[in-house]
Coordinates of C-alpha atoms in Angstrom, one line a residue:
M201 CA -158.5 48.1 -9.9
L202 CA -161.3 50.7 -10.1
P203 CA -162.1 51.9 -6.6
L204 CA -165.8 51.8 -5.8
L205 CA -166.7 54.7 -3.5
I206 CA -169.4 55.4 -1.0
A207 CA -171.4 58.6 -1.3
E208 CA -169.2 60.5 1.3
Q209 CA -166.0 59.5 -0.6
I210 CA -167.6 60.7 -3.9
R211 CA -168.2 64.1 -2.4
E212 CA -164.6 64.1 -1.1
G213 CA -163.3 63.3 -4.6
D214 CA -165.4 66.1 -6.1
A215 CA -164.2 68.6 -3.5
Y216 CA -160.6 67.6 -3.9
T217 CA -160.8 68.0 -7.7
I218 CA -162.5 71.4 -7.4
A219 CA -159.8 72.6 -5.0
N220 CA -156.7 71.1 -6.6
E221 CA -157.3 71.0 -10.3
P222 CA -158.5 73.6 -9.8
V223 CA -162.0 73.8 -11.4
A224 CA -165.1 75.6 -10.4
S225 CA -168.0 73.5 -9.1
I226 CA -170.3 74.6 -11.9
D227 CA -167.6 73.7 -14.5
L228 CA -167.2 70.2 -13.0
M229 CA -171.0 69.9 -13.3
E230 CA -170.7 71.0 -16.9
R231 CA -168.0 68.4 -17.6
A232 CA -170.2 65.6 -16.0
S233 CA -173.2 66.7 -18.1
K234 CA -171.1 66.7 -21.3
A235 CA -169.9 63.2 -20.5
F236 CA -173.5 62.1 -20.0
V237 CA -174.6 63.6 -23.3
G238 CA -171.7 62.1 -25.1
W239 CA -173.0 58.6 -24.2
F240 CA -176.7 59.5 -24.5
V241 CA -176.6 60.8 -28.1
N242 CA -175.2 57.5 -29.3
R243 CA -177.9 55.5 -27.6
F244 CA -180.8 57.9 -28.5
P245 CA -179.9 59.5 -31.9
D246 CA -183.4 60.6 -32.9
K247 CA -183.4 64.4 -32.3
N248 CA -187.1 64.7 -33.0
E249 CA -188.2 62.3 -30.2
P250 CA -189.8 64.1 -27.3
I251 CA -187.8 63.9 -24.0
T252 CA -189.0 64.9 -20.6
F253 CA -186.5 65.8 -17.8
Y254 CA -187.7 65.5 -14.2
C255 CA -185.3 67.6 -12.1
G256 CA -184.9 68.2 -8.4
T257 CA -183.4 71.4 -7.1
G258 CA -180.1 70.0 -5.8
N259 CA -177.0 69.2 -7.8
N260 CA -178.6 66.1 -9.5
G261 CA -181.3 68.5 -10.8
G262 CA -178.5 70.9 -11.8
D263 CA -177.0 68.1 -13.9
G264 CA -180.4 67.5 -15.5
L265 CA -180.8 71.1 -16.5
A266 CA -177.3 71.3 -17.9
I267 CA -177.9 68.0 -19.9
A268 CA -181.1 69.5 -21.3
R269 CA -179.3 72.7 -22.4
I270 CA -176.4 70.7 -24.0
L271 CA -178.9 68.4 -25.9
C272 CA -180.6 71.6 -27.1
D273 CA -177.2 72.7 -28.4
H274 CA -177.0 69.3 -30.2
H275 CA -180.4 70.2 -31.9
Y276 CA -182.6 68.0 -29.9
N277 CA -185.8 70.0 -30.5
K278 CA -188.5 68.5 -28.3
L279 CA -187.1 68.8 -24.8
N280 CA -189.3 69.4 -21.8
V281 CA -188.1 70.1 -18.2
V282 CA -190.3 69.6 -15.1
I283 CA -188.7 71.0 -12.0
A284 CA -189.9 69.5 -8.7
R285 CA -190.1 72.5 -6.4
F286 CA -190.9 70.5 -3.3
S287 CA -188.6 72.7 -1.1
D288 CA -187.5 76.3 -0.9
K289 CA -183.9 75.2 -1.0
A290 CA -181.9 75.0 -4.2
S291 CA -178.1 74.5 -4.8
E292 CA -176.1 77.3 -6.2
D293 CA -175.1 75.2 -9.3
F294 CA -178.8 74.4 -9.8
N295 CA -179.7 78.1 -9.8
I296 CA -176.9 78.9 -12.3
N297 CA -178.0 76.2 -14.7
F298 CA -181.6 77.2 -14.3
E299 CA -180.8 80.7 -15.5
R300 CA -178.8 79.3 -18.4
L301 CA -181.6 77.0 -19.4
K302 CA -184.1 79.9 -19.5
Q303 CA -182.0 81.3 -22.4
T304 CA -182.8 78.3 -24.6
C305 CA -186.0 77.1 -26.3
V306 CA -186.4 74.2 -23.8
S307 CA -189.9 74.1 -22.3
I308 CA -189.8 74.5 -18.5
K309 CA -192.6 73.7 -16.0
E310 CA -192.4 73.9 -12.3
L311 CA -194.3 71.5 -10.0
A312 CA -195.1 72.7 -6.6
K313 CA -195.9 70.6 -3.5
D314 CA -199.1 68.6 -3.8
E315 CA -199.8 70.0 -7.2
E316 CA -201.3 67.7 -9.8
I317 CA -198.6 66.1 -12.0
P318 CA -199.2 67.1 -15.7
A319 CA -199.7 64.4 -18.2
D320 CA -196.6 63.3 -20.1
S321 CA -196.5 61.6 -23.5
S322 CA -192.7 61.7 -24.0
P323 CA -191.4 58.2 -25.0
V324 CA -188.1 59.0 -23.2
I325 CA -187.8 60.2 -19.6
I326 CA -184.6 61.5 -17.9
D327 CA -184.6 61.2 -14.1
A328 CA -182.5 63.9 -12.4
L329 CA -184.5 64.3 -9.2
L330 CA -182.3 63.3 -6.3
G331 CA -179.2 61.3 -7.3
S332 CA -176.6 59.8 -4.9
G333 CA -176.3 60.3 -1.2
L334 CA -179.9 59.5 -0.4
N335 CA -180.1 57.8 3.0
K336 CA -183.8 57.5 3.8
P337 CA -186.8 56.1 1.9
L338 CA -188.9 58.4 -0.3
T339 CA -192.0 59.8 1.1
G340 CA -194.6 62.5 0.2
N341 CA -194.3 64.3 -3.1
Y342 CA -191.1 62.6 -4.2
E343 CA -192.7 59.2 -3.6
R344 CA -195.8 60.3 -5.5
L345 CA -193.8 61.6 -8.5
V346 CA -191.6 58.5 -8.7
K347 CA -194.7 56.3 -8.8
F348 CA -196.1 58.5 -11.5
I349 CA -193.0 58.2 -13.6
N350 CA -192.8 54.4 -13.1
D351 CA -196.5 54.0 -14.1
L352 CA -195.8 55.8 -17.4
G353 CA -194.0 52.7 -18.7
R354 CA -191.6 54.7 -20.8
I355 CA -187.9 54.4 -21.4
V356 CA -186.2 56.0 -18.4
V357 CA -182.6 57.1 -18.2
A358 CA -181.3 58.1 -14.8
V359 CA -178.6 60.7 -14.2
D360 CA -176.0 59.1 -11.9
V361 CA -178.4 57.1 -9.6
P362 CA -182.1 56.3 -10.0
T363 CA -184.1 58.5 -7.6
G364 CA -184.9 56.6 -4.4
F365 CA -182.2 53.9 -4.9
F366 CA -179.4 53.9 -2.3
S367 CA -175.9 54.1 -3.7
E368 CA -174.7 51.8 -0.8
G369 CA -176.3 50.3 2.3
E370 CA -179.3 48.0 2.7
V371 CA -182.0 48.3 0.1
A372 CA -185.4 47.2 1.5
R373 CA -187.6 44.9 -0.6
D374 CA -190.4 47.4 -0.8
T375 CA -188.1 50.3 -1.8
I376 CA -189.9 53.0 -3.9
A377 CA -187.4 54.1 -6.5
I378 CA -187.2 55.0 -10.2
K379 CA -187.1 51.9 -12.5
A380 CA -184.4 52.9 -15.0
D381 CA -183.8 51.2 -18.3
L382 CA -180.4 52.8 -18.3
V383 CA -178.3 54.6 -15.7
I384 CA -175.5 56.8 -16.9
T385 CA -173.4 57.2 -13.8
F386 CA -170.4 59.4 -13.1
Q387 CA -166.8 58.1 -12.7
Q388 CA -167.5 54.6 -11.4
P389 CA -170.5 52.4 -10.7
K390 CA -172.1 52.7 -7.2
I391 CA -171.6 49.7 -5.0
N392 CA -175.3 48.7 -4.9
F393 CA -175.4 48.6 -8.7
L394 CA -173.4 45.4 -8.4
L395 CA -175.7 43.6 -6.0
P396 CA -178.9 41.7 -6.9
E397 CA -181.2 44.3 -5.1
S398 CA -180.5 46.6 -8.1
A399 CA -182.3 44.3 -10.6
P400 CA -185.8 45.8 -10.2
Y401 CA -184.4 49.4 -10.6
I402 CA -181.5 49.2 -13.0
N403 CA -181.6 47.3 -16.3
C404 CA -178.2 48.4 -17.3
W405 CA -175.6 51.1 -16.4
E406 CA -172.7 52.9 -18.0
A407 CA -170.0 54.7 -16.1
V408 CA -168.6 57.9 -17.8
N409 CA -165.3 59.5 -16.7
I410 CA -165.7 63.1 -15.5
G411 CA -162.1 63.7 -14.6
I412 CA -162.2 63.3 -10.8
N413 CA -158.6 63.3 -9.5
E414 CA -157.4 59.6 -9.9
K415 CA -154.6 59.8 -7.4
F416 CA -156.9 61.2 -4.7
I417 CA -159.4 58.4 -5.4
Q418 CA -156.7 55.8 -5.0
S419 CA -155.5 57.4 -1.8
L420 CA -159.0 56.9 -0.2
N421 CA -158.0 53.2 -0.1
S422 CA -161.6 52.0 -0.7
T423 CA -162.7 48.7 0.7
Y424 CA -164.5 48.0 -2.5
Q425 CA -162.8 47.5 -5.9
L426 CA -164.0 46.5 -9.4
V427 CA -161.7 44.1 -11.3
E428 CA -161.2 45.1 -14.9
E429 CA -159.5 43.4 -17.8
K430 CA -156.4 45.5 -17.6
D431 CA -155.9 44.3 -14.0
V432 CA -156.0 40.6 -15.0
R433 CA -153.6 41.2 -17.9
Q434 CA -151.2 42.8 -15.5
I435 CA -151.0 39.9 -13.0
L436 CA -151.3 36.9 -15.4
K437 CA -147.9 35.3 -15.8
P438 CA -146.5 34.3 -19.2
R439 CA -145.3 30.8 -20.0
H440 CA -141.6 30.9 -20.7
R441 CA -139.5 28.6 -22.8
F442 CA -137.9 25.6 -21.2
S443 CA -140.9 25.2 -18.9
N444 CA -142.2 21.7 -18.2
K445 CA -145.2 20.1 -16.6
G446 CA -143.6 20.4 -13.2
T447 CA -143.3 24.1 -13.6
F448 CA -147.0 24.6 -13.5
G449 CA -147.9 22.5 -10.5
H450 CA -149.8 19.3 -9.7
V451 CA -153.5 19.8 -8.8
L452 CA -155.6 17.3 -6.9
I453 CA -159.4 17.5 -7.3
I454 CA -161.2 15.5 -4.6
A455 CA -164.7 15.2 -5.9
G456 CA -167.5 13.0 -7.2
Q457 CA -169.6 10.0 -6.1
A458 CA -171.0 7.2 -8.3
K459 CA -174.0 9.4 -9.2
T460 CA -172.3 12.8 -9.3
M461 CA -169.2 12.1 -11.4
G462 CA -170.0 15.0 -13.7
A463 CA -168.9 17.5 -11.1
A464 CA -165.5 15.7 -10.7
L465 CA -165.0 15.5 -14.4
L466 CA -165.8 19.2 -15.0
S467 CA -163.6 20.4 -12.1
S468 CA -160.6 18.3 -13.1
S469 CA -160.9 19.1 -16.8
A470 CA -161.1 22.8 -16.0
A471 CA -157.9 22.6 -13.9
A472 CA -156.1 20.9 -16.8
H473 CA -157.4 23.5 -19.3
A474 CA -156.5 26.4 -17.0
G475 CA -152.9 25.4 -17.1
A476 CA -152.1 22.9 -14.3
G477 CA -149.0 21.0 -15.3
L478 CA -150.5 17.8 -13.8
T479 CA -154.0 17.1 -12.7
T480 CA -155.2 14.2 -10.6
A481 CA -158.8 13.4 -9.6
C482 CA -159.5 11.6 -6.4
I483 CA -162.7 9.7 -7.3
P484 CA -164.6 6.5 -6.5
E485 CA -163.5 3.4 -8.5
S486 CA -166.8 3.4 -10.3
G487 CA -165.9 6.7 -11.9
L488 CA -162.6 5.5 -13.6
T489 CA -164.2 4.6 -16.9
A490 CA -165.9 8.0 -17.1
L491 CA -162.7 9.8 -16.3
N492 CA -160.6 8.0 -18.8
S493 CA -163.2 8.5 -21.5
Y494 CA -163.8 12.1 -20.8
Q495 CA -160.3 13.4 -20.2
P496 CA -157.5 10.8 -20.5
E497 CA -154.9 13.4 -19.5
I498 CA -156.1 13.4 -15.9
M499 CA -154.6 10.9 -13.5
A500 CA -156.6 9.2 -10.7
V501 CA -156.4 8.4 -7.0
V502 CA -159.2 5.8 -6.3
R503 CA -161.4 6.0 -3.3
N504 CA -162.9 2.8 -1.9
G505 CA -165.8 3.0 0.5
D506 CA -165.1 4.6 3.8
E507 CA -161.3 4.2 3.6
V508 CA -159.3 7.4 3.3
P509 CA -157.1 6.8 0.2
D510 CA -153.4 6.7 0.6
I511 CA -152.4 10.2 -0.6
D512 CA -148.9 11.6 -0.8
W513 CA -150.1 15.1 0.3
D514 CA -146.8 16.8 -0.2
K515 CA -146.6 16.2 -3.9
F516 CA -149.6 18.3 -4.7
S517 CA -149.3 22.0 -5.3
S518 CA -153.0 22.6 -4.6
I519 CA -156.0 20.7 -3.6
A520 CA -159.7 21.4 -4.3
V521 CA -162.4 19.5 -2.5
G522 CA -166.2 19.3 -2.7
P523 CA -167.9 19.1 -6.1
G524 CA -170.3 16.1 -6.1
L525 CA -168.5 14.7 -2.9
G526 CA -171.7 14.1 -0.9
K527 CA -172.4 14.9 2.7
D528 CA -172.3 11.4 4.3
A529 CA -170.0 10.2 7.0
E530 CA -167.4 9.0 4.4
A531 CA -167.2 12.5 2.9
L532 CA -166.8 14.1 6.4
T533 CA -164.0 11.6 7.3
L534 CA -162.2 12.5 4.0
L535 CA -162.6 16.2 4.5
T536 CA -161.3 16.0 8.1
A537 CA -158.3 14.0 6.8
I538 CA -157.6 16.6 4.1
I539 CA -157.7 19.5 6.6
K540 CA -155.4 17.6 9.1
N541 CA -152.8 16.6 6.5
Y542 CA -152.6 19.4 4.0
K543 CA -151.2 22.6 5.2
Q544 CA -151.3 24.7 2.1
P545 CA -154.4 26.7 1.0
L546 CA -157.4 24.6 0.0
V547 CA -160.2 25.4 -2.4
V548 CA -163.4 24.3 -0.7
D549 CA -166.6 24.2 -2.7
A550 CA -170.1 22.6 -2.9
D551 CA -170.6 19.6 -0.6
A552 CA -167.5 20.4 1.3
L553 CA -168.9 23.8 2.2
N554 CA -172.1 22.2 3.4
L555 CA -170.0 19.8 5.6
L556 CA -168.2 22.8 7.1
A557 CA -171.6 24.4 7.8
E558 CA -172.6 21.3 9.8
N559 CA -169.2 21.0 11.5
K560 CA -168.1 24.6 12.3
T561 CA -165.0 23.6 14.2
L562 CA -163.5 22.4 10.9
L563 CA -164.0 25.9 9.4
T564 CA -161.5 27.3 12.0
Q565 CA -159.0 24.6 11.2
L566 CA -158.6 25.3 7.5
P567 CA -155.1 26.3 6.4
A568 CA -154.5 30.0 6.2
G569 CA -155.3 31.5 2.8
S570 CA -157.8 28.8 1.9
I571 CA -160.6 29.7 -0.5
L572 CA -164.3 29.2 0.0
T573 CA -166.5 29.4 -3.1
P574 CA -170.1 29.5 -1.9
H575 CA -173.2 30.5 -3.7
M576 CA -175.8 32.4 -1.7
K577 CA -177.5 29.5 0.0
E578 CA -174.2 27.8 0.8
F579 CA -173.0 31.2 2.2
D580 CA -176.0 31.5 4.5
R581 CA -175.6 28.0 5.7
L582 CA -172.0 28.8 6.7
F583 CA -172.6 32.2 8.3
G584 CA -176.3 32.5 9.1
E585 CA -179.3 33.9 7.3
H586 CA -179.1 37.3 5.7
I587 CA -182.0 39.4 4.5
N588 CA -180.2 41.2 1.8
W589 CA -176.9 41.3 -0.2
W590 CA -175.5 44.3 1.6
Q591 CA -175.5 42.2 4.7
R592 CA -173.8 39.4 2.9
L593 CA -171.2 41.7 1.5
Q594 CA -170.3 43.0 5.0
T595 CA -170.3 39.4 6.5
T596 CA -168.0 38.3 3.6
I597 CA -165.5 41.0 4.4
K598 CA -165.7 40.3 8.1
K599 CA -165.3 36.5 7.9
A600 CA -162.5 36.6 5.4
K601 CA -160.5 38.7 7.9
E602 CA -161.6 36.8 10.9
L603 CA -160.8 33.3 9.5
N604 CA -157.8 34.5 7.4
L605 CA -159.4 33.1 4.2
C606 CA -160.5 34.2 0.8
I607 CA -164.2 34.0 0.3
L608 CA -165.5 34.0 -3.3
L609 CA -169.3 34.7 -3.1
K610 CA -170.9 33.9 -6.4
N611 CA -173.1 36.5 -7.9
D612 CA -173.6 38.3 -11.2
Y613 CA -170.7 40.4 -10.0
T614 CA -168.9 37.7 -8.0
I615 CA -167.4 39.1 -4.8
I616 CA -163.9 38.1 -3.6
A617 CA -163.2 39.1 0.0
T618 CA -159.6 38.8 1.2
P619 CA -158.0 38.6 4.6
N620 CA -156.7 42.2 4.3
G621 CA -160.3 43.5 4.4
K622 CA -160.8 44.2 0.7
A623 CA -163.8 43.2 -1.5
F624 CA -163.2 42.8 -5.2
F625 CA -166.2 42.7 -7.6
N626 CA -165.7 40.7 -10.8
S627 CA -166.8 42.5 -14.0
S628 CA -167.0 39.5 -16.5
G629 CA -169.7 37.0 -17.1
N630 CA -173.3 36.9 -18.4
A631 CA -176.6 35.3 -17.8
A632 CA -176.0 32.6 -20.5
M633 CA -173.6 31.0 -17.9
A634 CA -176.4 30.2 -15.5
S635 CA -176.1 26.5 -16.0
G636 CA -175.4 23.6 -13.7
G637 CA -171.7 22.7 -13.4
M638 CA -170.4 26.3 -13.9
G639 CA -169.3 26.4 -10.2
D640 CA -167.4 23.1 -10.6
V641 CA -165.5 24.6 -13.5
L642 CA -164.6 27.7 -11.5
T643 CA -163.3 25.5 -8.7
G644 CA -161.0 23.7 -11.1
V645 CA -159.7 27.0 -12.6
I646 CA -158.9 28.4 -9.1
A647 CA -157.1 25.2 -8.1
A648 CA -155.1 25.3 -11.3
L649 CA -154.0 28.9 -10.6
L650 CA -153.1 28.1 -7.0
G651 CA -151.0 25.2 -8.4
Q652 CA -149.2 27.7 -10.6
K653 CA -148.1 29.6 -7.5
Y654 CA -150.5 32.5 -7.7
P655 CA -151.3 33.8 -4.2
P656 CA -154.8 32.9 -3.1
D657 CA -156.3 36.4 -3.6
Q658 CA -154.9 36.6 -7.2
A659 CA -156.1 33.0 -7.9
C660 CA -159.6 34.1 -7.0
I661 CA -159.5 37.4 -8.9
I662 CA -158.0 35.8 -12.1
G663 CA -160.1 32.7 -11.8
A664 CA -163.4 34.5 -11.6
Y665 CA -162.4 36.9 -14.4
I666 CA -161.2 34.4 -16.9
H667 CA -164.2 32.1 -16.1
G668 CA -166.6 34.9 -16.9
K669 CA -164.6 36.2 -19.8
A670 CA -164.6 32.8 -21.5
G671 CA -168.4 32.8 -21.1
D672 CA -168.5 36.3 -22.6
E673 CA -166.4 35.3 -25.6
L674 CA -168.7 32.3 -26.3
A675 CA -172.1 33.9 -25.6
L676 CA -172.0 37.5 -26.5
P677 CA -170.7 37.5 -30.1
N678 CA -172.8 34.5 -31.0
R679 CA -175.9 35.7 -29.0
M680 CA -176.0 32.3 -27.3
H681 CA -178.9 31.8 -24.8
V682 CA -177.0 29.2 -22.9
V683 CA -173.3 28.3 -22.5
L684 CA -172.6 24.8 -21.2
P685 CA -169.7 24.2 -18.8
G686 CA -167.9 21.8 -21.1
K687 CA -167.8 24.4 -23.9
L688 CA -166.5 27.0 -21.5
I689 CA -163.7 24.7 -20.4
A690 CA -162.5 24.3 -24.0
Q691 CA -162.5 28.1 -24.3
L692 CA -160.3 28.7 -21.3
P693 CA -156.9 28.3 -23.0
V694 CA -158.0 30.6 -25.8
T695 CA -159.2 33.3 -23.3
M696 CA -156.0 33.1 -21.3
A697 CA -153.9 33.4 -24.4
K698 CA -155.7 36.5 -25.5
L699 CA -155.2 38.1 -22.1
R700 CA -151.5 37.3 -22.1
A701 CA -151.1 38.7 -25.7

């Protein structure tokens, strides 16, 4: 897993690397700037295109000056630097790079407090004003300059973090910050890059490795981790010879009503395609024809009216409940019976989550290690209203520990909080997957992995990743605008085979 660090930990990592590699601070800045340039020149190859750098007088500004000098060495010949001298203070590394830059042909202007900002016609802007570690809103001259840059409407590339945007913590709705088309950030993405509040300020980001000591970063034991493909490859189990359907578990999907059978079909089909040895759907009798037509491999337990069906609970390796189930008295009776009779981790989704929100005592009765899979609105119904995603992230971590559950909070970067206090961000998936029924598919996938004896945290991590990865493999190479859940289900075995290869 890639640790995601808060600003204080980033500074600790820099300091440790400087002291123990050892490497001078100015040389680490040079390394970071070269890493930035290595990515930048591939994205912006036109060396005759004017570029303006806006640099503060701290280390982020020092990065900007070094980047300008290195681009000059690469024969970019229309580089302009504007230094925001809004304070008498300047970092030592900024001053060193300022002296170095003066030896080049790069145009340098200095902007004093309250001075009129000069017109700028450059089509590309590089923001190196403040960087990470900011903990208060922009005001005064910085606010004025950021608004000026945003109003230019140019392509903006931010160094490490857009000026005014917090690396972590709550981001207010009216935050004044640079709106960057691209952020080239150092070592790992900042936590707030992965939350929806980043959308107005960051179109896309790229993390470049600058050689911060990896062992020290791991030793920090960060609460926040980013799941990468190599992590899923490492924990996915191969299928051995002489296996049989009993080897891979028997999954029960309790879902669907007469008018919402689609959810039950998608969940149960996803479980079968994600490798469950046996899959049974507990559905109303009216859904039998649809089930047999859609996926004849899936068995059925029939529900009749308000009677709890006769279920041999012990024969099921995992149970998922909720998609299309409804929120009436019959559904509540059934959910209560499941929680009373099944003592292994449950996967709880959709209508079952809403029933828990209305009957909070059931939430505390769930078997240890159960998995909740809410989207934002379901999450707030369960745990109260939140005004931003940083608050939801903290509540997710707190409630997973408090209730001894895994909570999978759906998002662009789906968050998986585990009982040990960790939060894992999923790195796969794309906007083409924003289609009704995708959550039902994910529920089936996670239930299948639980049935195959993956621990609940691994079932969530793998499930979210392969669900998103299958969507990526369908949408991205083919530039598809929409990926439908049924198509994604068919892709699951292909995606899993590739990851096991």
